[in-house]
mmCIF file of C-alpha atoms in Angstrom:
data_model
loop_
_atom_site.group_PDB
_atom_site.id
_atom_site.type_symbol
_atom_site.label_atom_id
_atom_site.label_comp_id
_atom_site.label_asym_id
_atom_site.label_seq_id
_atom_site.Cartn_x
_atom_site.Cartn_y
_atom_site.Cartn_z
ATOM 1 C CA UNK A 1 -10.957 -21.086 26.288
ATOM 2 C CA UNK A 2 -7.254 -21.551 25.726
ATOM 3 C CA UNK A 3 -8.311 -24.540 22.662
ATOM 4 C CA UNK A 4 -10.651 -22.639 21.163
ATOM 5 C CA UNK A 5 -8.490 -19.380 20.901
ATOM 6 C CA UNK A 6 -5.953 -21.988 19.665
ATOM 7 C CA UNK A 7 -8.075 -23.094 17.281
ATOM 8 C CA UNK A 8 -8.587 -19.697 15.576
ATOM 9 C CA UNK A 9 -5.343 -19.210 15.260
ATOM 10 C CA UNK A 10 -4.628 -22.442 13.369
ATOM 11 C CA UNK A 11 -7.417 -21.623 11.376
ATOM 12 C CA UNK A 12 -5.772 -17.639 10.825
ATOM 13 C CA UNK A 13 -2.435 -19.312 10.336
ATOM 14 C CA UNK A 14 -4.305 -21.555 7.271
ATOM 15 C CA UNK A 15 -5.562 -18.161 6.033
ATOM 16 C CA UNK A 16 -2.488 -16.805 6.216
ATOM 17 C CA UNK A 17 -0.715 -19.323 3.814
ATOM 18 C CA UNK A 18 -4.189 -19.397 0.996
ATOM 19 C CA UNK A 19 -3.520 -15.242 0.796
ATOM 20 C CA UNK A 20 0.575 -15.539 0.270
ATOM 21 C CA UNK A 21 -0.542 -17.942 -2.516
ATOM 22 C CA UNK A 22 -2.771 -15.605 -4.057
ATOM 23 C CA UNK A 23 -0.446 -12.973 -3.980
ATOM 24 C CA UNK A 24 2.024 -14.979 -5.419
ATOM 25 C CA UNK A 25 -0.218 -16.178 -8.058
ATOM 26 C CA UNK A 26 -1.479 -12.866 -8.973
ATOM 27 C CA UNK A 27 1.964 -11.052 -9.650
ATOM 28 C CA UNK A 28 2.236 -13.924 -12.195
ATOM 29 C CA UNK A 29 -0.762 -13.430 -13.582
ATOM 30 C CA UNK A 30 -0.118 -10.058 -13.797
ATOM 31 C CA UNK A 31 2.962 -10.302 -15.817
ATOM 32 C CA UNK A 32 1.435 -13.207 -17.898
ATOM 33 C CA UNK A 33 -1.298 -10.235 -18.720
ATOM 34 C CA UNK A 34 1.373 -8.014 -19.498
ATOM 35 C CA UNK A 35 2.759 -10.573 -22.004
ATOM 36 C CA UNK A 36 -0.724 -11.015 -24.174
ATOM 37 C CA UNK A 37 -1.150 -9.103 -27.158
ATOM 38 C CA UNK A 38 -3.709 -10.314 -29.295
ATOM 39 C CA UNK A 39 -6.494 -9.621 -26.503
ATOM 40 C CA UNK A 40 -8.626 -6.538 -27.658
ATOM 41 C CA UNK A 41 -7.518 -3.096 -25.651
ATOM 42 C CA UNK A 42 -10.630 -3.188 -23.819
ATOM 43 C CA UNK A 43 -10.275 -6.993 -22.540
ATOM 44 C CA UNK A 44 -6.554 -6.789 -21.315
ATOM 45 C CA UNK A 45 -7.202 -3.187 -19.563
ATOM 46 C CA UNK A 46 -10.513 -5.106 -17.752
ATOM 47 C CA UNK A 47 -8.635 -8.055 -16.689
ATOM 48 C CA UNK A 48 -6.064 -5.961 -15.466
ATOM 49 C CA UNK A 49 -8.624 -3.900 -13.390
ATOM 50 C CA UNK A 50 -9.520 -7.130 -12.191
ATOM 51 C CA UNK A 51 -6.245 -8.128 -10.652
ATOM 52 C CA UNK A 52 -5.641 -5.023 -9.281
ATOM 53 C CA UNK A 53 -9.306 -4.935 -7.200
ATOM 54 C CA UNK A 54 -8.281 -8.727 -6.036
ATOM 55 C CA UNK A 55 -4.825 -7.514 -5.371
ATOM 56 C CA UNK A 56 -6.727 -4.950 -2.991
ATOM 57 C CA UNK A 57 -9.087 -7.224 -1.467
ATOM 58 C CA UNK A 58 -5.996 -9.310 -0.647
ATOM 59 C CA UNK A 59 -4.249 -6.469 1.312
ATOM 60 C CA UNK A 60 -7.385 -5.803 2.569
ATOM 61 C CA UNK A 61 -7.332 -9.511 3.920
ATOM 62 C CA UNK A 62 -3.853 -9.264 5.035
ATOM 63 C CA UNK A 63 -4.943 -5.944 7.580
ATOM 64 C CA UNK A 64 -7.941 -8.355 8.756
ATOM 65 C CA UNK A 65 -5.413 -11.602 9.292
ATOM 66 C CA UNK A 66 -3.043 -9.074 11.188
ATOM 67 C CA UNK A 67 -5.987 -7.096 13.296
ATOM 68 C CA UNK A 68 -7.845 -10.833 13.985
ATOM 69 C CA UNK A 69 -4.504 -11.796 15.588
ATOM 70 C CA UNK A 70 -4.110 -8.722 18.248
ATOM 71 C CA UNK A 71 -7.571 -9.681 18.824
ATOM 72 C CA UNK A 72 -6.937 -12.870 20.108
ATOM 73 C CA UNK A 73 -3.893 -11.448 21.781
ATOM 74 C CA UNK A 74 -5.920 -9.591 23.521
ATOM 75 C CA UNK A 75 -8.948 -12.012 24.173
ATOM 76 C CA UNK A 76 -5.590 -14.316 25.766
ATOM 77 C CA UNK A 77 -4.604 -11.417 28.172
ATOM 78 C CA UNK A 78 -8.798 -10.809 29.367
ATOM 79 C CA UNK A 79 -9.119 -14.594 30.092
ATOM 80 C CA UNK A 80 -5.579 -14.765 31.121
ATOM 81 C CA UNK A 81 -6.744 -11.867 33.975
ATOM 82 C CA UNK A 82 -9.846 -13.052 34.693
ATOM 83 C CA UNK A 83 -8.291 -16.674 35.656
ATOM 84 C CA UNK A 84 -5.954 -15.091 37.786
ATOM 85 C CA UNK A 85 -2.878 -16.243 35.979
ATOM 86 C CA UNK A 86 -1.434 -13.128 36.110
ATOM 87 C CA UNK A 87 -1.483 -10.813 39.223
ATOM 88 C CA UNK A 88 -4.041 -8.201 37.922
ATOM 89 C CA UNK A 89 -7.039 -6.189 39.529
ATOM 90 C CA UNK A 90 -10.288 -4.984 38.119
ATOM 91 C CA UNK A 91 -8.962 -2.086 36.703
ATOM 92 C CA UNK A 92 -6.710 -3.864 34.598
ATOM 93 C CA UNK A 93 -9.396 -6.671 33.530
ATOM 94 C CA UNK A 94 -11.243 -3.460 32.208
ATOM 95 C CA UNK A 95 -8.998 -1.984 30.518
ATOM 96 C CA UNK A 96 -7.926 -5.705 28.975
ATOM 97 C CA UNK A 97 -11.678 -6.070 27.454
ATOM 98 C CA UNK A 98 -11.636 -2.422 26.388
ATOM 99 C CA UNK A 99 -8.587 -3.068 24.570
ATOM 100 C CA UNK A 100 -9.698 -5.727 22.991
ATOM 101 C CA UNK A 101 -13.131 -4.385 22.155
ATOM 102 C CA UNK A 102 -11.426 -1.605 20.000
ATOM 103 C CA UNK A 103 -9.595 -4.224 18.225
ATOM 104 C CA UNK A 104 -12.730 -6.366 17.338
ATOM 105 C CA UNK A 105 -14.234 -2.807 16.451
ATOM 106 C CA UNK A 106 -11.246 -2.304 13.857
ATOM 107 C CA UNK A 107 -12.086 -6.403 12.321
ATOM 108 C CA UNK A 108 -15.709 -4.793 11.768
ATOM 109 C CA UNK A 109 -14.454 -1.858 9.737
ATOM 110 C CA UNK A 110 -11.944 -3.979 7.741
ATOM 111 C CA UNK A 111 -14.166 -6.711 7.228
ATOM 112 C CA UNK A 112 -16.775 -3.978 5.510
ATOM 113 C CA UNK A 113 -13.778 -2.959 3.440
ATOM 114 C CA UNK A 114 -13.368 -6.121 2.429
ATOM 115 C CA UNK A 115 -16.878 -6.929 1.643
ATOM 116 C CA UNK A 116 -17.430 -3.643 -0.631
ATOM 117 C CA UNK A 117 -13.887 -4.704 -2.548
ATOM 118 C CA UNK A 118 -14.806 -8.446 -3.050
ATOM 119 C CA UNK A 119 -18.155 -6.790 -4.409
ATOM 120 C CA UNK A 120 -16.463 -4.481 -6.798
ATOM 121 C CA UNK A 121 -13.945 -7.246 -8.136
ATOM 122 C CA UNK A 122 -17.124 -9.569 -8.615
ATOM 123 C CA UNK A 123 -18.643 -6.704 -10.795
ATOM 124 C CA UNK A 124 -15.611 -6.282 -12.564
ATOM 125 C CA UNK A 125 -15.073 -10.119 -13.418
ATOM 126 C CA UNK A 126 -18.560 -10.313 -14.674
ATOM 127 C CA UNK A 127 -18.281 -7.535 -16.801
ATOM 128 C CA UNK A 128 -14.760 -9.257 -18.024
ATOM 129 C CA UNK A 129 -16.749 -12.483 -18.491
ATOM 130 C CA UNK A 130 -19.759 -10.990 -20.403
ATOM 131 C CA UNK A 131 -16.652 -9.330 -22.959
ATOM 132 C CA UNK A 132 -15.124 -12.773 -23.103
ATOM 133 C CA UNK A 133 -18.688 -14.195 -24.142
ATOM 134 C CA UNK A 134 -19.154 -11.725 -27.044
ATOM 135 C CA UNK A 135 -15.826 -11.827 -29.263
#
């Protein structure tokens, strides 16, 4: 169990690094958008809308990448119990899976969050799309 809670942590850690990126990419896009001035009004405000809903989603990401992690903290501690690496009793066990049941609970709930604000930023690039295709 040990390699394959391992391995979702390399794969968090990977997940990790792609969001920084974005971030970092988006504040420059952001102050490239800032920069343009012979976009129409309606284009730059859309575009900025845009960046803003992805600049969500990525916090949004960031909460998940954070919560995912105590998860797996916790899923170490239950199978950690259970193996009897650590002197524990029943009680304990139960209150280890409980734990970590309310922290897979709290991935559900940000992973909706995320969902509905990768949704909305979709919208909103198609609509800045469809703009870009009519000038």
């Amino acid at each position: 169990m040990e390699t394959h809670i391992q391995a979702r942590r390399t794969i968090l850690d990977q997940l990790e690094r792609a969001r920084q990126k974005d971030d970092e990419q988006t504040k420059s896009l952001q102050q490239s958008l800032l920069k343009l001035s012979f976009e129409k009004e309606e284009s730059l405000s859309l575009a900025g809308k845009a960046l803003e809903q992805f600049e969500s989603r990525n916090q949004t990401l960031q909460m998940f990448i954070e919560a995912y992690g105590l998860g797996l903290d916790a899923e170490e501690q239950v199978y950690g119990s259970m193996r009897g690496r650590t002197k524990t009793d029943l009680k304990e066990i139960k209150l280890a899976i409980r734990k970590r049941n309310v922290l897979y609970d709290k991935l559900i709930e940000i992973q909706e969050k995320f969902n509905l604000l990768t949704q909305t930023f979709n919208s909103t690039q198609e609509q800045l799309i469809k703009l870009g295709h009519e000038r």
